[in-house]
Each structure stands twice: as C-alpha cells, then as structure tokens.
Coordinates of C-alpha atoms and ligand atoms in Angstrom, one line a residue:
X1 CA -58.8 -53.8 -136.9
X2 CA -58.0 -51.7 -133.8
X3 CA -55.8 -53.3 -130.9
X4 CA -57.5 -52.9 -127.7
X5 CA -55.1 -51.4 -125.2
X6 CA -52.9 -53.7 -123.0
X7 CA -52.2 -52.8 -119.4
X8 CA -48.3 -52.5 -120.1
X9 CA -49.1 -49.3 -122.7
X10 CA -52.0 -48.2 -120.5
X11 CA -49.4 -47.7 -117.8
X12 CA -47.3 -46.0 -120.5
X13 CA -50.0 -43.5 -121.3
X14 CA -49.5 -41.8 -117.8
X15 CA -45.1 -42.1 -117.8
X16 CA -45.7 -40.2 -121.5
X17 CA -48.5 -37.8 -119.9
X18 CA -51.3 -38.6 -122.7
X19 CA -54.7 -38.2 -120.9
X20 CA -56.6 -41.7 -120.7
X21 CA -60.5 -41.5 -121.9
X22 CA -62.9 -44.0 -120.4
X23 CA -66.5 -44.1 -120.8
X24 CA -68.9 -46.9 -119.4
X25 CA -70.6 -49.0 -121.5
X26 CA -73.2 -51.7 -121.5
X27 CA -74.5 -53.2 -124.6
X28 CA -73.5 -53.7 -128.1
X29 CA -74.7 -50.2 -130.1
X30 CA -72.9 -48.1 -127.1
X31 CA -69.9 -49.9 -126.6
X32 CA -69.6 -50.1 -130.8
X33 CA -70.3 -46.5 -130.7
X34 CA -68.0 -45.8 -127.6
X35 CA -65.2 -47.7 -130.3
X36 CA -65.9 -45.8 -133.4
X37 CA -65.4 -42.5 -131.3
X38 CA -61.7 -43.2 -130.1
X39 CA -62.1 -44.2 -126.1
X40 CA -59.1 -45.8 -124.4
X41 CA -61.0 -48.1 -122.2
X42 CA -64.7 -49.2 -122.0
X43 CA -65.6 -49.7 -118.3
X44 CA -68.8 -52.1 -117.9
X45 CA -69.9 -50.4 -114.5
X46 CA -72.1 -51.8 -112.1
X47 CA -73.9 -48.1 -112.7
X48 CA -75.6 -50.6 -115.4
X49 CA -78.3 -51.1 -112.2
X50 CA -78.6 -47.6 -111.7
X51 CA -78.8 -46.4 -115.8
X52 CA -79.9 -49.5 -117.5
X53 CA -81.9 -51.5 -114.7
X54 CA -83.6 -49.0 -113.3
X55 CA -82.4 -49.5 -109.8
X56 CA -81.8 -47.1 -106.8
X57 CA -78.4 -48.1 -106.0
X58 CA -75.5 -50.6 -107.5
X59 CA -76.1 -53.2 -104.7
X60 CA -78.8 -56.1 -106.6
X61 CA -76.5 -55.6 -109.5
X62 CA -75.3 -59.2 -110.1
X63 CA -72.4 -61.0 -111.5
X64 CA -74.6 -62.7 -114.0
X65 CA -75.7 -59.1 -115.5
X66 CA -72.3 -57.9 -115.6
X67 CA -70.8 -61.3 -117.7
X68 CA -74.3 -61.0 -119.6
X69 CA -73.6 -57.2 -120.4
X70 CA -69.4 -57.5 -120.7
X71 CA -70.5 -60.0 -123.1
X72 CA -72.5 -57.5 -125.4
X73 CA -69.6 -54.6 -124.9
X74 CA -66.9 -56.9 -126.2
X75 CA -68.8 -57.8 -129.3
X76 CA -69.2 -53.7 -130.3
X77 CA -66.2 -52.9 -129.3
X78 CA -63.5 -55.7 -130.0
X79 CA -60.8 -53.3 -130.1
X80 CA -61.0 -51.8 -127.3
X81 CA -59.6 -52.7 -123.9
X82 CA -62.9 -53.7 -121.5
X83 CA -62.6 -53.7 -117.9
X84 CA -65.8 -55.1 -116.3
X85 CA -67.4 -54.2 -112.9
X86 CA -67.0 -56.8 -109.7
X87 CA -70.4 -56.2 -108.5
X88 CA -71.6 -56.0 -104.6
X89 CA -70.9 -59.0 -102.4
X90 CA -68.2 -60.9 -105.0
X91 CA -65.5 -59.7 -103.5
X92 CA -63.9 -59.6 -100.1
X93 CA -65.0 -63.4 -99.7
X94 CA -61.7 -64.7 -99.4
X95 CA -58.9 -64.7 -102.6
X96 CA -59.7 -68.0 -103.6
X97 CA -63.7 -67.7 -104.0
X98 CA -62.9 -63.9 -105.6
X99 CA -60.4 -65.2 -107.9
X100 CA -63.2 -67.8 -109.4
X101 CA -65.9 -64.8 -109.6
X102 CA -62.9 -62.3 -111.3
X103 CA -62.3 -65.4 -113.7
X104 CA -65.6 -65.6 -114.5
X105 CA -65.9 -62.2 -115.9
X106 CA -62.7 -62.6 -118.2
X107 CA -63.3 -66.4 -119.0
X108 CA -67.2 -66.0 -119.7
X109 CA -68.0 -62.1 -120.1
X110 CA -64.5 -61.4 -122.2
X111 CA -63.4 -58.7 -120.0
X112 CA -59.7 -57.6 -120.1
X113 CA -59.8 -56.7 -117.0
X114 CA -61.4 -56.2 -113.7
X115 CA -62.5 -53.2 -110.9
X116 CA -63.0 -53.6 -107.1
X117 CA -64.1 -50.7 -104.4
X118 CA -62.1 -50.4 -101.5
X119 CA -58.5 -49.8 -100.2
X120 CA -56.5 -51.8 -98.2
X121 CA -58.6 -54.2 -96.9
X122 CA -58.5 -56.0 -101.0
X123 CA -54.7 -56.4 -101.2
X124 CA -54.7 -60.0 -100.1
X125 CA -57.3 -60.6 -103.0
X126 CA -55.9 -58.0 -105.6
X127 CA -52.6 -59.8 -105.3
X128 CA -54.2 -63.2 -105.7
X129 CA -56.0 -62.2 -108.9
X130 CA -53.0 -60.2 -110.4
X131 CA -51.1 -63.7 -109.9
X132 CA -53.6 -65.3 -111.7
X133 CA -53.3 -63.2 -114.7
X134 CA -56.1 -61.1 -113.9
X135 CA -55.6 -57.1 -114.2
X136 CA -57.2 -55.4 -111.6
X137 CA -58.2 -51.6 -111.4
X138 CA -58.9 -50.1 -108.2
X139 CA -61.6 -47.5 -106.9
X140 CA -61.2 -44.9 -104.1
X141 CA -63.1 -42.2 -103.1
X142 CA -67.1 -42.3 -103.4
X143 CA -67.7 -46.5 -103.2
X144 CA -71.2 -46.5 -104.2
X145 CA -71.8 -50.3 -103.8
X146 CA -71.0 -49.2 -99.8
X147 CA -73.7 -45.9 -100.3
X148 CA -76.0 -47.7 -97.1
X149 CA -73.0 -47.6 -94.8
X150 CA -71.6 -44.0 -96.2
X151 CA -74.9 -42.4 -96.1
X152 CA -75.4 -41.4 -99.7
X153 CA -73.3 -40.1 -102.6
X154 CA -71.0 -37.0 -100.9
X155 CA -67.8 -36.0 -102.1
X156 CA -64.7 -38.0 -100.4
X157 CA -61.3 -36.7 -98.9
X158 CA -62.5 -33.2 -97.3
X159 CA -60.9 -33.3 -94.0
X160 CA -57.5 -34.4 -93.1
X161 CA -58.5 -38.1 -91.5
X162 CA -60.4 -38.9 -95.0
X163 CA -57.6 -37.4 -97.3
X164 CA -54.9 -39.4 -95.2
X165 CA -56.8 -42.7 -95.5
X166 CA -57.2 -42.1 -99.5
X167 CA -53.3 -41.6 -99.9
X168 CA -53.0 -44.6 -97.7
X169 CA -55.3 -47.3 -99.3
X170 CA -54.1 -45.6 -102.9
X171 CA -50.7 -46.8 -101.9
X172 CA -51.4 -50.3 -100.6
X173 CA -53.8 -50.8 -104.0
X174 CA -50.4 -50.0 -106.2
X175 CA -48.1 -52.3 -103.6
X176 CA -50.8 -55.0 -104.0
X177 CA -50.2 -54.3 -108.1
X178 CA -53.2 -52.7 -109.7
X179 CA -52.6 -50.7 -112.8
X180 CA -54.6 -47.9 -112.7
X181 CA -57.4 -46.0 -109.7
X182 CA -60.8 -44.7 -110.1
X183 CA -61.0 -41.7 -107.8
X184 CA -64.9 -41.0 -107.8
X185 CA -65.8 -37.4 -106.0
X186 CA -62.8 -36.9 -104.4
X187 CA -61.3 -33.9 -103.5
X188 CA -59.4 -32.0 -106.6
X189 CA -56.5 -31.5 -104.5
X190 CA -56.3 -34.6 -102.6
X191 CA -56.6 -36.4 -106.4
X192 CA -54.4 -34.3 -107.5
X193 CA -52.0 -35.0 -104.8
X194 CA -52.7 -39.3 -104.8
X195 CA -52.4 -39.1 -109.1
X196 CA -48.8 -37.3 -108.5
X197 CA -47.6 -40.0 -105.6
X198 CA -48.5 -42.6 -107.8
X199 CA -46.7 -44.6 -110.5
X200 CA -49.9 -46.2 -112.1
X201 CA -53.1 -44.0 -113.5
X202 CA -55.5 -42.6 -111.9
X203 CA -58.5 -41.9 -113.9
X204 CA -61.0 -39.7 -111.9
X205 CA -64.8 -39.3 -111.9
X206 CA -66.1 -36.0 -110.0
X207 CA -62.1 -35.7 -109.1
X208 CA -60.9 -33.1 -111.2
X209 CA -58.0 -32.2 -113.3
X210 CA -55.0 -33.2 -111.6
X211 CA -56.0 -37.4 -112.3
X212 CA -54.6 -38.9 -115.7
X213 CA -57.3 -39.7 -117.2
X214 CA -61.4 -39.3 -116.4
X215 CA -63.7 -41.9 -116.8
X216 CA -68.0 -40.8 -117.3
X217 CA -71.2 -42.7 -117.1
X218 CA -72.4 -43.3 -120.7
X219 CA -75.9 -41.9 -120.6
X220 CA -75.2 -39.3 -118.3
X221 CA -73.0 -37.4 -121.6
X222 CA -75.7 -37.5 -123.7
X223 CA -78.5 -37.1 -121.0
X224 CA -79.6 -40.8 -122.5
X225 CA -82.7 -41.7 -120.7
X226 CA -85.8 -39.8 -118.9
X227 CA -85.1 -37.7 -115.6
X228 CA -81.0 -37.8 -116.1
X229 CA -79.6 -35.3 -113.2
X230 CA -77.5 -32.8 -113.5
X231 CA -74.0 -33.3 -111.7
X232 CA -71.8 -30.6 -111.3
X233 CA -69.0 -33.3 -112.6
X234 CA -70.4 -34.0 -115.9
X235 CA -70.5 -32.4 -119.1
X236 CA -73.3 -32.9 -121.2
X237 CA -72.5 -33.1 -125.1
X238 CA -76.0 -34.1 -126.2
X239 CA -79.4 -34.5 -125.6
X240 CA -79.9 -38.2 -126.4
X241 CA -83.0 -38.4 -124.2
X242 CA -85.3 -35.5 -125.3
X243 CA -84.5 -36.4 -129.0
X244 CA -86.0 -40.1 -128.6
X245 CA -88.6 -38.7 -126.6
X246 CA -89.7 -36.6 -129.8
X247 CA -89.3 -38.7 -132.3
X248 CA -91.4 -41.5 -130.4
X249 CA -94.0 -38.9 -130.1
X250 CA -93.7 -37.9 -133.6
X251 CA -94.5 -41.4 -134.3
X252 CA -97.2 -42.1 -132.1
X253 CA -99.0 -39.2 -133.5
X254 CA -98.0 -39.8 -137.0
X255 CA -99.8 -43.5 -136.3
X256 CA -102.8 -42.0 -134.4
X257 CA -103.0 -39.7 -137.7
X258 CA -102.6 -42.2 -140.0
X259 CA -99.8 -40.8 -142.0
X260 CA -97.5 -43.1 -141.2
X261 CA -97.2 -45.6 -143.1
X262 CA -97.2 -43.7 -146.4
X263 CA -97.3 -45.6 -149.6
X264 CA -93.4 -46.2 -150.3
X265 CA -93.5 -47.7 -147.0
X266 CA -95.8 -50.6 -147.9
X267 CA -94.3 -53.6 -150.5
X268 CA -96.5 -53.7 -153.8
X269 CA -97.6 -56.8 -155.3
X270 CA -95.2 -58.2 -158.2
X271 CA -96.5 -57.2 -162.0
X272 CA -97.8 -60.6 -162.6
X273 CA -99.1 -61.0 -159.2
X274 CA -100.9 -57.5 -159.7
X275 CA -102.1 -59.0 -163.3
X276 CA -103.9 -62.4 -162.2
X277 CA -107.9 -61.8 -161.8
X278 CA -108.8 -64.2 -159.3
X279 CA -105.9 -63.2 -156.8
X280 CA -107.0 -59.4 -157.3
X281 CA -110.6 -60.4 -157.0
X282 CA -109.9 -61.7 -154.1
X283 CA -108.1 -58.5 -153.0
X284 CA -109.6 -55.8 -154.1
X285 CA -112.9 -57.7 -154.9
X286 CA -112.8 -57.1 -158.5
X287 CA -111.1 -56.8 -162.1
X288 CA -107.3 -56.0 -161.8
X289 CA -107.5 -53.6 -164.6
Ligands
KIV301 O1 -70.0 -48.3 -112.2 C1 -69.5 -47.3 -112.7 O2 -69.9 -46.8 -113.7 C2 -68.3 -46.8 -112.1 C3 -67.8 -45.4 -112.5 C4 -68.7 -44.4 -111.9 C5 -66.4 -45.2 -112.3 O3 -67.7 -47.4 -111.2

C-alpha cells in the first residue's frame, strides 16, 4: 500500500523543488478518488460548510463535522497524508484548550496533521501543539473563517502595509515551527516573495506560481455541484455537476416513461419456482405453462 507522506519528506519536497499537489477532500469516494489520482496531501477544509453543507460562509462549521468528515477521508485515502481543518472559534482559546481540540482531530478524526488561520497572534498555540506532536500548517492571506471582519473574499497583500504584515506573520508561523503555509488570494508577487524567504512550503490557493505547491477545492475542479462559480484561480478539468444533473434527468424520465426498469433488470423466478402451479396461480392467476 501507499505511504502517506510524513512532514520530514514534505519539507524535503520544497529543498528538492518537486511541486506539492493538494486537493481538499471530504468523504470516502473523493478522498479514495483524490488517492488513486496521485495527490500529495488531502486537506479536509472547513470549505466542507461552504461545498458540502450548504452554508454561506466557514463560520457554523464545527469541530464535530470536521472529525466526522477526517474520519471518512482517512478511510478512502489511507495512504495519503490528511491534514484536517481547525474550524472557527477552536483556536486562539488559550494553548492548553487548543491543544485538546487539535488532539481531537488526530486522536478521533485520524488526521496527520492540522491547519489554523492567522499569523502571529497563534505562535504561542502553534508552538504548544508542535510540542505535543501535533504538525501544524499555517494559512495567510484570504482567512475566510474571519470574512465578517475582512469584509468579504478580496485578494490579500496589495499595498505595502498588507504585504509587510504577510512577510511578517509568515515568519513568526515558521519560528513558531509549522511545516508548510497556505497563501489564499494573495498577491503573485508578494507569494512569490514569502515562498522564497521561507525554509518550509508554501502551497498557495489564488496565489500564483511562485508558491511550492497549490492546493484547490475539490468540487470546484470538476464544477461538482449546482451553481459552482467561476474563479479566475481555478481551473476546471470537468464538468462533474452538469453530467449528474443529466443522468438524473435521464432517469427520471426514463421512470416517468416506463422504460426503466427493462426486463434484465428485474430477478426471474427460479425454474422450479416458475414450474409449481399453485405459486404461479397465485402470480399470474393461472397455469404456469
Ligand atoms: O477550507 C479550505 O478548503 C481551505 C483551502 C481553501 C485552502 O482552507
């Protein structure tokens, strides 16, 4: 079987400049198809509200959805090095309370590793976690569990204030010893710039070329679900969503129409079933022959 990634060779992919794949995942048929396809690293985003939940934003996302959805990642994909989501409001509670909700999803979800949002402000807790064993991978840039105090999902790191912050809190994340950076819709220069000062990955998300690896929201690749916008930072590979929407209307109208089911679809009655009068009498209300 595959080995799933460790953090020491997931480091080692940036020091040999081999480009690190992500894609999120969030239950067992993507995350075993996400395997089968060659990804580095499955992330289990909190985007699960957004693409899964049918939420507006990342905030209601729980931390009992993301251990009951790492859960169902690490089954389809047990080769494959899972970080899982800390989701709104289990973080930045102090190290000690963090550290318990971190250990929950490795100890219960089966995650490898975990990601926070924010800069600076989480090295006392990143530090506390990486003590405990716990890997931790940072996020910079576009913070969408914050989206009610930013005011909505716009591109980080365009003037010099925001791009000098970014380099800032990038640095205190690596002091504080995470081993990699999501940079989400930040600046290709500015990422470009943070992924070169760095020693550990960056893997960037609307952030251009210059990260070491890119990370992309499952069903937004394969346009998987109804009323999937376009983002100038995706590529689209397939369309997921408009084939399920035709073949459940094939169906539907192959039901209405009755030809579905067709005869090799039903289960005939064994010879000597089909053979004894009174159970084809009571059948077909007559003779079997
Ligand atoms: O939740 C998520 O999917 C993410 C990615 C956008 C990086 O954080």
């Amino acid at each position: 079987m595959k080995q799933a990634l460790t953090v020491p060779k997931f480091k080692a992919m940036k020091a040999s400049g081999q480009p690190i794949a992500v894609l999120t995942a969030y239950d067992y048929p993507s995350a075993r198809l996400a395997e089968e396809a060659g990804v580095d690293a499955i992330l289990v985003g909190d985007s699960l509200g957004n693409v899964v939940l049918g939420y507006d934003t990342t905030v209601p996302v729980t931390l009992e959805d993301m251990i009951y959805h790492t859960r169902a990642v690490v089954r389809g994909a047990p080769g494959t090095m899972i970080i899982s989501d800390m989701p709104f409001a289990t973080y930045r509670l102090g190290p000690e309370e963090t550290l318990r909700n971190a250990a929950r999803l490795m100890r219960e979800g089966g995650a490898h590793a975990v990601k926070m949002e924010g800069g600076a402000d989480l090295a006392d807790e990143i530090r506390r976690l990486t003590a405990a064993g716990i890997p931790v991978i940072g996020h910079l840039g576009l913070t969408p569990q914050s989206v009610h105090t930013i005011g909505g999902y716009k591109v980080q790191g365009k003037d010099r204030q925001e791009a000098e912050k970014l380099l800032d809190d990038a640095h205190a994340l690596e002091r504080a010893g995470v081993f990699g950076i999501v940079l989400e819709l930040v600046t290709e220069p500015l990422a470009a710039a943070v992924s070169k000062s760095l020693q550990v990955p960056t893997v960037g998300i609307g952030a251009g070329r210059g990260c070491d690896g890119q990370v992309l929201v499952f069903h937004d690749i394969i346009r998987y679900g109804s009323g999937i916008r376009d983002k100038r930072f995706v590529k689209t590979y397939a369309d997921v969503g408009e084939t399920i929407r035709q073949a459940i209307g094939n169906y539907v109208g192959d039901v209405k129409s009755r030809q579905f089911p067709e005869e090799k679809h039903g289960f005939p009655l064994d010879d000597a079933s089909a053979k004894d009068w009174a159970l084809s009498s009571r059948l077909y209300g007559g003779d079997p022959t």
